[in-house]
Every structure is written in structure tokens, then in C-alpha cells.
CSV table of N, CA and C in Angstrom, one decimal:
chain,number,residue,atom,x,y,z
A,1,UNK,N,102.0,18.9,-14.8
A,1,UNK,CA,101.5,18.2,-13.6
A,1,UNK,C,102.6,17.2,-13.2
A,2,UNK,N,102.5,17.5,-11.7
A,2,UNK,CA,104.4,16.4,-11.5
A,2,UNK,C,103.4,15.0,-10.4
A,3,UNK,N,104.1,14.3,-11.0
A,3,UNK,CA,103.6,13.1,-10.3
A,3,UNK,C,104.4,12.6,-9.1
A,4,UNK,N,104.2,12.0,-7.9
A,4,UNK,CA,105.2,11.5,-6.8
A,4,UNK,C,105.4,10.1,-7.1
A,5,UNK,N,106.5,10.0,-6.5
A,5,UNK,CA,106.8,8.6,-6.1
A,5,UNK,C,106.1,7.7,-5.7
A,6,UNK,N,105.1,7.7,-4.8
A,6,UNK,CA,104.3,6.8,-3.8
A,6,UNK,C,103.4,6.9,-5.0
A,7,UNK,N,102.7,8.0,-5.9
A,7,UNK,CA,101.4,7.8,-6.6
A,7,UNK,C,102.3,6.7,-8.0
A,8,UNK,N,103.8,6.4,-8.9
A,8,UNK,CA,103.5,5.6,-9.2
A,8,UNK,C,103.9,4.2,-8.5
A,9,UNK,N,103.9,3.9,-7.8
A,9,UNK,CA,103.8,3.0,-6.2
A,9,UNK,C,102.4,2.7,-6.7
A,10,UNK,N,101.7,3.5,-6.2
A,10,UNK,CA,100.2,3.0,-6.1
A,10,UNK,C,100.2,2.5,-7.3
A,11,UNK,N,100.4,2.8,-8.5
A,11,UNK,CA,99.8,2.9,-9.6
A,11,UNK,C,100.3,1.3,-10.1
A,12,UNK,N,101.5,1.2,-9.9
A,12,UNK,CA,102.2,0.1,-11.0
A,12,UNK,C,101.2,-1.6,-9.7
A,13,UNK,N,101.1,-0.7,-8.2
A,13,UNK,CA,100.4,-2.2,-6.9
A,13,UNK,C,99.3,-2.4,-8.2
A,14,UNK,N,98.3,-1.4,-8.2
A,14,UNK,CA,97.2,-1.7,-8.8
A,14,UNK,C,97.0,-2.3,-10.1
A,15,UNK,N,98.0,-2.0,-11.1
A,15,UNK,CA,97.8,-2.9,-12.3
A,15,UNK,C,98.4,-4.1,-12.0
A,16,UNK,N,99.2,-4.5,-10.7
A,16,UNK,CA,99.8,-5.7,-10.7
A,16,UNK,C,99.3,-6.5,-10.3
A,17,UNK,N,98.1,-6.2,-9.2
A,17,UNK,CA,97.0,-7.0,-8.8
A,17,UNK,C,95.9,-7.0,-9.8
A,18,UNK,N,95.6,-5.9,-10.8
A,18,UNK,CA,94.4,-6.0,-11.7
A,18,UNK,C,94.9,-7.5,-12.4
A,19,UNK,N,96.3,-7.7,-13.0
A,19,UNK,CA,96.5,-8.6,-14.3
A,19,UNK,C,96.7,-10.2,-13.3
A,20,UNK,N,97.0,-9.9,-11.8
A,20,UNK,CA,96.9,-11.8,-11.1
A,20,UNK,C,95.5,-11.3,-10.0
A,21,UNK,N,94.5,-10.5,-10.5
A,21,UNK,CA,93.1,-11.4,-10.4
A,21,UNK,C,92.4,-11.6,-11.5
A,22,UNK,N,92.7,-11.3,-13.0
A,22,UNK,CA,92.3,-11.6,-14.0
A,22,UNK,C,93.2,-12.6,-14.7
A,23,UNK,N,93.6,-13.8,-14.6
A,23,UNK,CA,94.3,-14.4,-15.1
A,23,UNK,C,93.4,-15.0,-16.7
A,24,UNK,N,94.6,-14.5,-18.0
A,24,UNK,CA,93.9,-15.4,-19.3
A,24,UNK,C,94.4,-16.2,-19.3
A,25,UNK,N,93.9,-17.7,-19.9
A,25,UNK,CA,94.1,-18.8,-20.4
A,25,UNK,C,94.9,-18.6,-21.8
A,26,UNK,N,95.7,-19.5,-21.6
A,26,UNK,CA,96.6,-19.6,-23.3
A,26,UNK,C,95.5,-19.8,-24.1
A,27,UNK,N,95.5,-19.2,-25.3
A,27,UNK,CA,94.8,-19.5,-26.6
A,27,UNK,C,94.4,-21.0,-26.3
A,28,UNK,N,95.2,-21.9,-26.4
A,28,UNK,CA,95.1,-23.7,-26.6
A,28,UNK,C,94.3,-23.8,-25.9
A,29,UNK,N,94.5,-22.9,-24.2
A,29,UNK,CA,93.4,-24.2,-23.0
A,29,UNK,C,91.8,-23.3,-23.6
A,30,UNK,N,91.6,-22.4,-24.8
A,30,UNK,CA,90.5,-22.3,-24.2
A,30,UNK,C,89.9,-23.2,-25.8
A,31,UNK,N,90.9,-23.0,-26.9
A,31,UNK,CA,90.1,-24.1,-27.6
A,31,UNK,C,89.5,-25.3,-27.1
A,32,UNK,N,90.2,-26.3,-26.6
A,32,UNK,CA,90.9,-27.2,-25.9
A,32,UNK,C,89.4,-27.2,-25.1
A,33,UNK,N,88.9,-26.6,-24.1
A,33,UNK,CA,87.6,-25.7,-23.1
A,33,UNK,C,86.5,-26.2,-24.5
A,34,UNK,N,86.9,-25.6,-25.6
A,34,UNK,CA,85.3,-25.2,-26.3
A,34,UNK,C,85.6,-26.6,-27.6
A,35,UNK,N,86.2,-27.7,-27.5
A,35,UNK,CA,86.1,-29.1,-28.2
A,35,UNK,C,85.8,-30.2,-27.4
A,36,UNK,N,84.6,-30.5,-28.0
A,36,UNK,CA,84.0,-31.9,-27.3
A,36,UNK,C,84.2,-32.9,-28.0
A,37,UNK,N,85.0,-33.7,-27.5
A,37,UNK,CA,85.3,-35.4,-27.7
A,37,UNK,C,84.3,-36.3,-27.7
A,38,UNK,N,84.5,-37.3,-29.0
A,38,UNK,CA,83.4,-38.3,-28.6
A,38,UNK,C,84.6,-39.2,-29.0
A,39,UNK,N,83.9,-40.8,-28.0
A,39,UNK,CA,84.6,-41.8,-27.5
A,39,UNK,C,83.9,-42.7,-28.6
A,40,UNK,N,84.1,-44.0,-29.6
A,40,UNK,CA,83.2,-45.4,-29.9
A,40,UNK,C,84.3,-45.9,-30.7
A,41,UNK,N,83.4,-46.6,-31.0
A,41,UNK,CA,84.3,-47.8,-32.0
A,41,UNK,C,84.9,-47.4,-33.2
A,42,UNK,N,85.6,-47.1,-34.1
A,42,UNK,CA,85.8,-47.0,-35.3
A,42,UNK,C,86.2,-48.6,-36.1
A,43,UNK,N,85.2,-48.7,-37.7
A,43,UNK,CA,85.2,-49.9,-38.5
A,43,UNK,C,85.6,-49.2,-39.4
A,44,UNK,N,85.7,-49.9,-40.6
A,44,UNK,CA,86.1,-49.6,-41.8
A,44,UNK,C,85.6,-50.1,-43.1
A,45,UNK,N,85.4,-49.5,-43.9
A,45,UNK,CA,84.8,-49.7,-45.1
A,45,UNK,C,85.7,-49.8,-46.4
A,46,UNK,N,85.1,-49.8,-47.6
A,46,UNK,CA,85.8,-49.7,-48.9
A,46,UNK,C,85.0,-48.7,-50.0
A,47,UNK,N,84.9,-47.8,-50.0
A,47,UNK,CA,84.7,-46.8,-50.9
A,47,UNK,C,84.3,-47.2,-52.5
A,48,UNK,N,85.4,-47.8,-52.8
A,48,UNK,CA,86.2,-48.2,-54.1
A,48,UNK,C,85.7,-47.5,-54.9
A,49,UNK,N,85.8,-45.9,-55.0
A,49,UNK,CA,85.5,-45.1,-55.9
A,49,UNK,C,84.2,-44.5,-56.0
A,50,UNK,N,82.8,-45.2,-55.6
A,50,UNK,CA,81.7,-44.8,-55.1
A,50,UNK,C,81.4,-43.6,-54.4
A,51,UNK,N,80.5,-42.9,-55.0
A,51,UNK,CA,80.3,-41.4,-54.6
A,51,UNK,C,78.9,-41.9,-53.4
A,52,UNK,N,80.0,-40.9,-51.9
A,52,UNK,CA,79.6,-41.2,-50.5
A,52,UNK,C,77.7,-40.4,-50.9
A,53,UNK,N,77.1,-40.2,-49.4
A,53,UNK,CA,76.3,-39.6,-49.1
A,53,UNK,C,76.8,-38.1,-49.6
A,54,UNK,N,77.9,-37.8,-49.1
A,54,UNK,CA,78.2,-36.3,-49.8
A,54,UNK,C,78.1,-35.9,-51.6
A,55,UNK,N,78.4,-36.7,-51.9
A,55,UNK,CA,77.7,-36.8,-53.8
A,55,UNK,C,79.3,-36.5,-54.0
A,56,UNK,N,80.2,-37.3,-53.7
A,56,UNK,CA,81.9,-37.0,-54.9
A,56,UNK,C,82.2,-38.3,-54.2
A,57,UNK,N,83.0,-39.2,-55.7
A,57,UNK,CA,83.5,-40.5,-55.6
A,57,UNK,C,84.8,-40.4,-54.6
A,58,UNK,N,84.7,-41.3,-53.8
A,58,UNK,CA,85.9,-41.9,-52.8
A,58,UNK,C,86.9,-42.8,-53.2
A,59,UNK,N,87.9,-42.7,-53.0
A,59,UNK,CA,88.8,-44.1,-53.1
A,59,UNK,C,89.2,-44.8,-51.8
A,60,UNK,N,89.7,-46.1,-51.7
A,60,UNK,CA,90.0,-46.8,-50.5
A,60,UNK,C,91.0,-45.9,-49.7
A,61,UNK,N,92.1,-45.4,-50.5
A,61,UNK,CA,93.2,-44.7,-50.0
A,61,UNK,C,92.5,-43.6,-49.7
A,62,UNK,N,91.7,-42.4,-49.5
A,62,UNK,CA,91.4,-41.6,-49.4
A,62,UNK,C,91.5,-41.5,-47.9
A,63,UNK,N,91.8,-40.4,-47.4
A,63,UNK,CA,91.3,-40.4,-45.4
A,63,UNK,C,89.8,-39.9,-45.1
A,64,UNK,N,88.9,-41.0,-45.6
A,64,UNK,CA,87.4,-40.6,-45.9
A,64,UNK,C,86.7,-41.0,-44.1
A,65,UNK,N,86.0,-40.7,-43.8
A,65,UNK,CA,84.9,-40.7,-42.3
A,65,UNK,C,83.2,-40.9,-42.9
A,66,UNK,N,82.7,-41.7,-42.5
A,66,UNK,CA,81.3,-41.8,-42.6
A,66,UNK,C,81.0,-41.8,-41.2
A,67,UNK,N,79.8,-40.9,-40.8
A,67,UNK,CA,79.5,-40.5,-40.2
A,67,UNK,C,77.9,-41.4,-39.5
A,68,UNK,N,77.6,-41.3,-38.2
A,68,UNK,CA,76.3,-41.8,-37.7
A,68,UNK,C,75.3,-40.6,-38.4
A,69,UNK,N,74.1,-41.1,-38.0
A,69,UNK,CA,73.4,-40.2,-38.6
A,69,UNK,C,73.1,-39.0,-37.7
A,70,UNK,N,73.3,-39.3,-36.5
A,70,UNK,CA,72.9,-38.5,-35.6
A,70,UNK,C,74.4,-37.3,-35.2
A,71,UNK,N,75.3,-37.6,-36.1
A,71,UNK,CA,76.2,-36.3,-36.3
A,71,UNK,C,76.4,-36.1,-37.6
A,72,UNK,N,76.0,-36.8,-38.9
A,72,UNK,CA,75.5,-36.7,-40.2
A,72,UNK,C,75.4,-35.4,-40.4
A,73,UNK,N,73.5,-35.3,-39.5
A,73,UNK,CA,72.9,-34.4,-40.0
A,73,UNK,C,72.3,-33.7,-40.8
A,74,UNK,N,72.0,-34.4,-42.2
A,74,UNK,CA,71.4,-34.5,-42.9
A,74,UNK,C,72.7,-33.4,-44.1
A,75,UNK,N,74.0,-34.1,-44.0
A,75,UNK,CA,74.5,-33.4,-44.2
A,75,UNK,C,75.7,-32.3,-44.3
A,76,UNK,N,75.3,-31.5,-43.3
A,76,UNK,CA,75.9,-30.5,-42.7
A,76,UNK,C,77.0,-30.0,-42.8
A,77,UNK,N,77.6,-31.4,-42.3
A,77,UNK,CA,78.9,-31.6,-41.7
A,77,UNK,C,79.6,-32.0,-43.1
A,78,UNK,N,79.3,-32.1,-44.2
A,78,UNK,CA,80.1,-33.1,-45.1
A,78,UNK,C,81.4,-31.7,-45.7
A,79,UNK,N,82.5,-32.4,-46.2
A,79,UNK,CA,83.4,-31.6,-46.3
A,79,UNK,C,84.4,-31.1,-44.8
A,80,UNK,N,83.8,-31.6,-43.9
A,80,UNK,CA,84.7,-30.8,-42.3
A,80,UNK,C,85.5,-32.0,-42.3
A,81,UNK,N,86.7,-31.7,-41.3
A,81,UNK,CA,87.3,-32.4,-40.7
A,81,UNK,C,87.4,-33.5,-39.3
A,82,UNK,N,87.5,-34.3,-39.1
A,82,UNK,CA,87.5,-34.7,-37.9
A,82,UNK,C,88.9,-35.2,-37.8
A,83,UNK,N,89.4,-35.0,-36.2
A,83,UNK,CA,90.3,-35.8,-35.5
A,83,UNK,C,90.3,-37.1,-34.7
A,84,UNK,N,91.2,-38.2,-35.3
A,84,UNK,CA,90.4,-39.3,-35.1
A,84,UNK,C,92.0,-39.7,-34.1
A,85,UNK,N,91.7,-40.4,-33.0
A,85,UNK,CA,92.9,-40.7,-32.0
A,85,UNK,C,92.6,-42.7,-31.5
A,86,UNK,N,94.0,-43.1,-31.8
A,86,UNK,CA,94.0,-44.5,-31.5
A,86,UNK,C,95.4,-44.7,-31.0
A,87,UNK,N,95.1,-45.1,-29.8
A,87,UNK,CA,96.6,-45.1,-29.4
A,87,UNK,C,97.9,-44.6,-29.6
A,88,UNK,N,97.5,-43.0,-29.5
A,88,UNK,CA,98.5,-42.2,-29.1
A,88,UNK,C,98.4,-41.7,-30.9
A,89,UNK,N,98.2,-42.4,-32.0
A,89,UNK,CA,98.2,-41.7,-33.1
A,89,UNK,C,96.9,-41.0,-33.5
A,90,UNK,N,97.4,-40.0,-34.3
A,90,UNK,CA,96.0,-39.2,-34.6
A,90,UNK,C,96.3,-38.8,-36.3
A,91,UNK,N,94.7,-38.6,-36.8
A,91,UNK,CA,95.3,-38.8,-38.3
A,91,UNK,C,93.3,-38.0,-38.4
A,92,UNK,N,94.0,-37.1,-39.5
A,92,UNK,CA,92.4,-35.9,-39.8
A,92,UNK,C,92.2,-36.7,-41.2
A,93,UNK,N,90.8,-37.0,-41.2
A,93,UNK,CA,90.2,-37.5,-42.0
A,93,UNK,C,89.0,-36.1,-42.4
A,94,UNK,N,88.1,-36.8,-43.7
A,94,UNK,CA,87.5,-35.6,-44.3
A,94,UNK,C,85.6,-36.6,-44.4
A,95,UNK,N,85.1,-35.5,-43.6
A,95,UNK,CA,83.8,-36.4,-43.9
A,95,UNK,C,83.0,-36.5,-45.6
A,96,UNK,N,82.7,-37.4,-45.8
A,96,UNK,CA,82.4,-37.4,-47.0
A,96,UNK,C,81.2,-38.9,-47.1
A,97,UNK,N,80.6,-39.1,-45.9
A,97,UNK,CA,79.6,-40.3,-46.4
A,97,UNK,C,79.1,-40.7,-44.9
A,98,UNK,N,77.9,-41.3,-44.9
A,98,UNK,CA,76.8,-41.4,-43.7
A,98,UNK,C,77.1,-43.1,-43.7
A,99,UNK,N,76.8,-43.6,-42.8
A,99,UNK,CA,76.7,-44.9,-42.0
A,99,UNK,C,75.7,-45.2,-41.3
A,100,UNK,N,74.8,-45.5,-42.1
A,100,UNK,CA,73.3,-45.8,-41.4
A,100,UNK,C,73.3,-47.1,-40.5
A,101,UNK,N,74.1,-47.8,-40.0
A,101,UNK,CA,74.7,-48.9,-39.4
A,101,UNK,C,75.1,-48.7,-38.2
A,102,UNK,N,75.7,-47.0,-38.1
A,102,UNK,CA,76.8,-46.8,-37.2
A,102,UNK,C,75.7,-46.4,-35.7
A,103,UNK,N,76.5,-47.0,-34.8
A,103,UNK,CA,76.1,-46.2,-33.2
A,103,UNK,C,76.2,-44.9,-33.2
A,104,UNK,N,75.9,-44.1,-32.6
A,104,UNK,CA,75.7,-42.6,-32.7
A,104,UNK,C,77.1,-42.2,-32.4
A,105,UNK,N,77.9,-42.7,-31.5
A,105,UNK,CA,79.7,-42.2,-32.0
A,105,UNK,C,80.4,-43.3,-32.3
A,106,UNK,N,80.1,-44.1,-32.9
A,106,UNK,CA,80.5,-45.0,-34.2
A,106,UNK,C,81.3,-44.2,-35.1
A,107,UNK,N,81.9,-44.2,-35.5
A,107,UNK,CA,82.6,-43.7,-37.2
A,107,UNK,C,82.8,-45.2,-38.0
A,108,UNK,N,82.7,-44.8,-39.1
A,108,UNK,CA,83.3,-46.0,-40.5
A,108,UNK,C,84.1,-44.9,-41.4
A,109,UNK,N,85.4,-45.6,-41.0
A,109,UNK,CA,86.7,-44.8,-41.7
A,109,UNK,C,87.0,-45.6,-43.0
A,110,UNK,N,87.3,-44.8,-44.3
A,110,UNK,CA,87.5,-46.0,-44.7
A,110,UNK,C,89.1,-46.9,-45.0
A,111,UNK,N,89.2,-47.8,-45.8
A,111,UNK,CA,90.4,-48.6,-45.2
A,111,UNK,C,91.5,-47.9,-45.3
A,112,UNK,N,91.9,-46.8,-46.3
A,112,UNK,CA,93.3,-46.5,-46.2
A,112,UNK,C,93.5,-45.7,-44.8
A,113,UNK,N,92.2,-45.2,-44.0
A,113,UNK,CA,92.3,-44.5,-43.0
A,113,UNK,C,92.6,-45.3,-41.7
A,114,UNK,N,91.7,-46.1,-42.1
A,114,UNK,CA,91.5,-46.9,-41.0
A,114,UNK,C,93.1,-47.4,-40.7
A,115,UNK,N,93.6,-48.0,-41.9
A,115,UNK,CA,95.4,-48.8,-42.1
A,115,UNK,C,95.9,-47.6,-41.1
A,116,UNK,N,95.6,-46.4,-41.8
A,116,UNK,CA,96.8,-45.4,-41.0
A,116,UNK,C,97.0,-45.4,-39.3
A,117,UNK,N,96.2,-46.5,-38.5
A,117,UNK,CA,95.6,-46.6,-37.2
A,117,UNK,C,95.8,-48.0,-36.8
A,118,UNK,N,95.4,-48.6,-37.5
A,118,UNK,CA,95.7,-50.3,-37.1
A,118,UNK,C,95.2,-51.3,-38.5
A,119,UNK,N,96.0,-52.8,-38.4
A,119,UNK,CA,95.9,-53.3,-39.5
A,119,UNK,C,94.2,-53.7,-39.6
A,120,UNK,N,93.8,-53.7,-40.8
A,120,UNK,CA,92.8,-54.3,-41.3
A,120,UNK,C,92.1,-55.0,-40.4
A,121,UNK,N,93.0,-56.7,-40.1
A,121,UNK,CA,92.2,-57.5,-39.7
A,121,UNK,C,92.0,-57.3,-38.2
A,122,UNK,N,92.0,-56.1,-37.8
A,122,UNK,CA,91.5,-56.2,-36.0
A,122,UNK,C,90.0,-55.6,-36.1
A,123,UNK,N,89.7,-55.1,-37.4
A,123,UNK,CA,88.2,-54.9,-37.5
A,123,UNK,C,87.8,-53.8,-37.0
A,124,UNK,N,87.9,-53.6,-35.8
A,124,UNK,CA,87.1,-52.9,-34.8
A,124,UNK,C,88.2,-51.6,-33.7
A,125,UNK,N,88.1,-50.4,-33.8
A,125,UNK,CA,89.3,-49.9,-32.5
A,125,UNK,C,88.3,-49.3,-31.8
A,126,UNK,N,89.0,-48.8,-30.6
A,126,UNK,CA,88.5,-48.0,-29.7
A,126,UNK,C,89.2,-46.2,-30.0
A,127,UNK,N,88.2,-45.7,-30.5
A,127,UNK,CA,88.8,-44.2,-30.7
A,127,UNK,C,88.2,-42.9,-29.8
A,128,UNK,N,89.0,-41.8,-30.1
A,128,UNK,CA,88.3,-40.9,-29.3
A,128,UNK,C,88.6,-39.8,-31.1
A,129,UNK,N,87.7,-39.1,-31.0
A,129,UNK,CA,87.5,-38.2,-32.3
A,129,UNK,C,86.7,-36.8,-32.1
A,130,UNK,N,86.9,-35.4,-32.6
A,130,UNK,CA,86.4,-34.5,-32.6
A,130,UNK,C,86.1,-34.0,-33.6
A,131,UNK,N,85.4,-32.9,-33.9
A,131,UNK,CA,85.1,-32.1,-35.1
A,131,UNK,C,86.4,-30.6,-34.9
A,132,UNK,N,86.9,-30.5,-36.0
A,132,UNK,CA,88.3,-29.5,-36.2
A,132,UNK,C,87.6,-27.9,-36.2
């Protein structure tokens, strides 16, 4: 079977309009699409070795997250990661303990995390944070 010139003409128009009216998104924009940010205050705590909500002992230096209860969950989440962002720096902490204190996107990081973000005595930041 002999093919013409014009038929691959036709052929290469039509896959060249199939691939720019189906345009994919890079991998990134669609993670990026399917991660929801929460905005609140991040405080800080002291562990000192005390085994969190999650049932295994913490240290201060640890990059430990206690969680509100209303992303808690009775749970769930313990062991995941979150990404925690404060002026321009970002630093993945490991959930491991509930904060029955906390506003629903509240975090309580504890202090060696919190240090990795701002010193101690400012108490209080403004963060934006996800689940990984």
C-alpha cells in the first residue's frame, strides 16, 4: 500500500492539532492542583522526651507537629509529614502529638522545629503548611 504526500500532510496537521488542543500540565502543576494549604499561627512546645498522642517518646530537638484535633483525627495522620513555610523557609516536620488547645489550623511545633523558623521568644508565627 503506497501512501501520498498530501495523506502524510493530512496526517502529521491532525496529530499536531490533536497534541495543542489537548494540552498536559507538568507533573508539578498538577500535584501542586491536588495540595491544599492551610494558613494559622504556629506555637511551640517542649516534648522533653514524653511520648506524644501518637504513643513514642519525643525530644525537643526532634522536627515533631502536634496537630488540632480537627486534622488529628483521632489519629490517622500520626507518622505523615507536613510542610511547614515561614518566610520563605520551609522545614518537613513528622506528626507525632495532638494539641487540644490548638485553633483548627493552629500547629504546635515543637521547639527544635519551631528554632528551625524563628527564635523562641517571638512565641507565635504566621505559617502556611500542607500535608506531603
Amino acid at each position: 500500500m503506497r501512501f501520498s504526500t498530501p495523506f502524510f500532510a493530512a496526517v502529521a496537521a491532525f496529530f499536531a492539532v490533536g497534541v495543542q488542543a489537548n494540552p498536559v500540565a507538568a507533573p508539578e502543576a498538577n500535584i501542586t492542583a491536588r495540595t491544599t494549604y492551610f494558613s494559622g499561627d504556629a506555637t511551640f512546645y517542649y516534648p522533653n522526651g514524653n511520648p506524644g498522642a501518637c504513643g513514642a517518646p519525643m525530644q525537643n530537638s526532634d522536627f515533631i507537629v502536634a496537630l488540632s484535633s480537627a486534622h488529628y483525627h483521632d489519629g490517622a495522620h500520626c507518622w505523615q509529614h507536613l510542610n511547614v513555610n515561614y518566610n520563605g523557609n520551609n522545614i518537613d516536620v513528622t506528626i507525632g502529638d495532638l494539641c487540644v488547645g490548638c485553633a483548627t489550623e493552629q500547629i504546635d511545633l515543637s521547639s527544635g522545629a519551631f528554632e528551625a523558623l524563628a527564635p523562641l521568644d517571638v512565641g507565635v508565627i504566621p505559617v502556611v503548611w500542607n500535608f506531603k
